[in-house]
């Protein structure tokens, strides 16, 4: 028998998937075609993720895992309709929360200023200021200690004469009210027009250069309610996740249709031509909202968004 001891075997492991999003409607459609069996009622809800594994395996031959992408060549590497599986840092873009903030920005700004004033002075309103003033005067009238009286007088003189003065000054220093018009009217307008109460996930990979994957979400398919997501992930950064979806749009997707422009004042006998001519400036607005010069954004219809965690399995569990 050899004196050398055999190396201990690595404990068995299992990959757990925590689903943040799963589009069961799309999954059912794909399952009916790839697995040749439609979903049953018993396979919906919490039981569905286990069935999703078989679906992703069936997608294997068509499920691309694109190698590092560059913003200048991404259109040559990907095509609409392709299914992708990408892993990276995910950011939740919560537009309905952004809209709520825009609508109530002045109230939020005032609350932030009030909190700052309270932290600085120890009171947050005119009534509290006057109460504090009266308390100091009362203490001053009852003390015979010159040192104590001097301290109280100093505190009394240091109090502002009017709460609104220090509130407005604090708001000015913080720049809150100056942002009101920009936040409420401009940012709020664009958010309402182009995003409404929607939300999406933007995922970036470390090896890509100037490329992001954007997946608009349907709240009905979220596995965790959005309000709870904000609490779980400290706002919007979700961390490292895997996104599986179908490419629906690539950057710079709007191209010149090749239609000759109608000369000013000339018009056309076809209303469709005139209408398309008027749409031109609006299309430029769409381009400016949905496209970016700093990053090439690939839009996906998300099938699933999940986090994978490798865990060790107990020996008795592995033998079952």
mmCIF file of N, CA and C in Angstrom, residues 92-102 191-192 194-201:
data_model
loop_
_atom_site.group_PDB
_atom_site.id
_atom_site.type_symbol
_atom_site.label_atom_id
_atom_site.label_comp_id
_atom_site.label_asym_id
_atom_site.label_seq_id
_atom_site.Cartn_x
_atom_site.Cartn_y
_atom_site.Cartn_z
ATOM 1 N N UNK A 92 -30.732 49.103 -12.090
ATOM 2 C CA UNK A 92 -32.176 49.232 -12.240
ATOM 3 C C UNK A 92 -32.524 50.691 -12.507
ATOM 4 N N UNK A 93 -33.113 50.966 -13.676
ATOM 5 C CA UNK A 93 -33.551 52.310 -14.029
ATOM 6 C C UNK A 93 -35.053 52.392 -13.752
ATOM 7 N N UNK A 94 -35.384 52.938 -12.611
ATOM 8 C CA UNK A 94 -36.754 52.941 -12.092
ATOM 9 C C UNK A 94 -37.414 54.268 -12.451
ATOM 10 N N UNK A 95 -38.086 54.311 -13.614
ATOM 11 C CA UNK A 95 -38.600 55.581 -14.122
ATOM 12 C C UNK A 95 -39.850 56.057 -13.394
ATOM 13 N N UNK A 96 -40.664 55.144 -12.865
ATOM 14 C CA UNK A 96 -41.841 55.608 -12.137
ATOM 15 C C UNK A 96 -41.438 56.270 -10.827
ATOM 16 N N UNK A 97 -40.387 55.773 -10.180
ATOM 17 C CA UNK A 97 -39.887 56.450 -8.988
ATOM 18 C C UNK A 97 -39.284 57.802 -9.354
ATOM 19 N N UNK A 98 -38.564 57.848 -10.486
ATOM 20 C CA UNK A 98 -38.010 59.119 -10.949
ATOM 21 C C UNK A 98 -39.132 60.116 -11.214
ATOM 22 N N UNK A 99 -40.239 59.650 -11.819
ATOM 23 C CA UNK A 99 -41.373 60.533 -12.068
ATOM 24 C C UNK A 99 -41.983 61.055 -10.785
ATOM 25 N N UNK A 100 -42.092 60.189 -9.776
ATOM 26 C CA UNK A 100 -42.642 60.622 -8.489
ATOM 27 C C UNK A 100 -41.749 61.667 -7.839
ATOM 28 N N UNK A 101 -40.439 61.489 -7.960
ATOM 29 C CA UNK A 101 -39.505 62.473 -7.404
ATOM 30 C C UNK A 101 -39.644 63.801 -8.129
ATOM 31 N N UNK A 102 -39.768 63.759 -9.460
ATOM 32 C CA UNK A 102 -39.915 64.994 -10.238
ATOM 33 C C UNK A 102 -41.179 65.749 -9.842
ATOM 34 N N UNK A 191 -39.279 62.377 -18.881
ATOM 35 C CA UNK A 191 -39.539 61.096 -18.233
ATOM 36 C C UNK A 191 -40.971 60.635 -18.487
ATOM 37 N N UNK A 192 -41.940 61.554 -18.370
ATOM 38 C CA UNK A 192 -43.343 61.200 -18.591
ATOM 39 C C UNK A 192 -43.597 60.799 -20.038
ATOM 40 N N UNK A 194 -41.444 59.702 -22.468
ATOM 41 C CA UNK A 194 -40.716 58.601 -23.078
ATOM 42 C C UNK A 194 -40.581 57.367 -22.192
ATOM 43 N N UNK A 195 -40.847 57.494 -20.907
ATOM 44 C CA UNK A 195 -40.702 56.342 -20.026
ATOM 45 C C UNK A 195 -41.954 56.055 -19.202
ATOM 46 N N UNK A 196 -42.648 57.101 -18.767
ATOM 47 C CA UNK A 196 -43.851 56.894 -17.965
ATOM 48 C C UNK A 196 -43.545 56.161 -16.678
ATOM 49 N N UNK A 197 -44.326 55.113 -16.400
ATOM 50 C CA UNK A 197 -44.135 54.373 -15.147
ATOM 51 C C UNK A 197 -43.359 53.079 -15.382
ATOM 52 N N UNK A 198 -42.541 53.062 -16.429
ATOM 53 C CA UNK A 198 -41.805 51.849 -16.768
ATOM 54 C C UNK A 198 -40.522 51.734 -15.955
ATOM 55 N N UNK A 199 -39.825 50.647 -16.171
ATOM 56 C CA UNK A 199 -38.509 50.451 -15.570
ATOM 57 C C UNK A 199 -37.715 49.529 -16.480
ATOM 58 N N UNK A 200 -36.422 49.570 -16.359
ATOM 59 C CA UNK A 200 -35.573 48.713 -17.179
ATOM 60 C C UNK A 200 -34.297 48.397 -16.416
ATOM 61 N N UNK A 201 -33.572 47.422 -16.927
ATOM 62 C CA UNK A 201 -32.270 47.063 -16.375
ATOM 63 C C UNK A 201 -31.211 47.337 -17.429
#
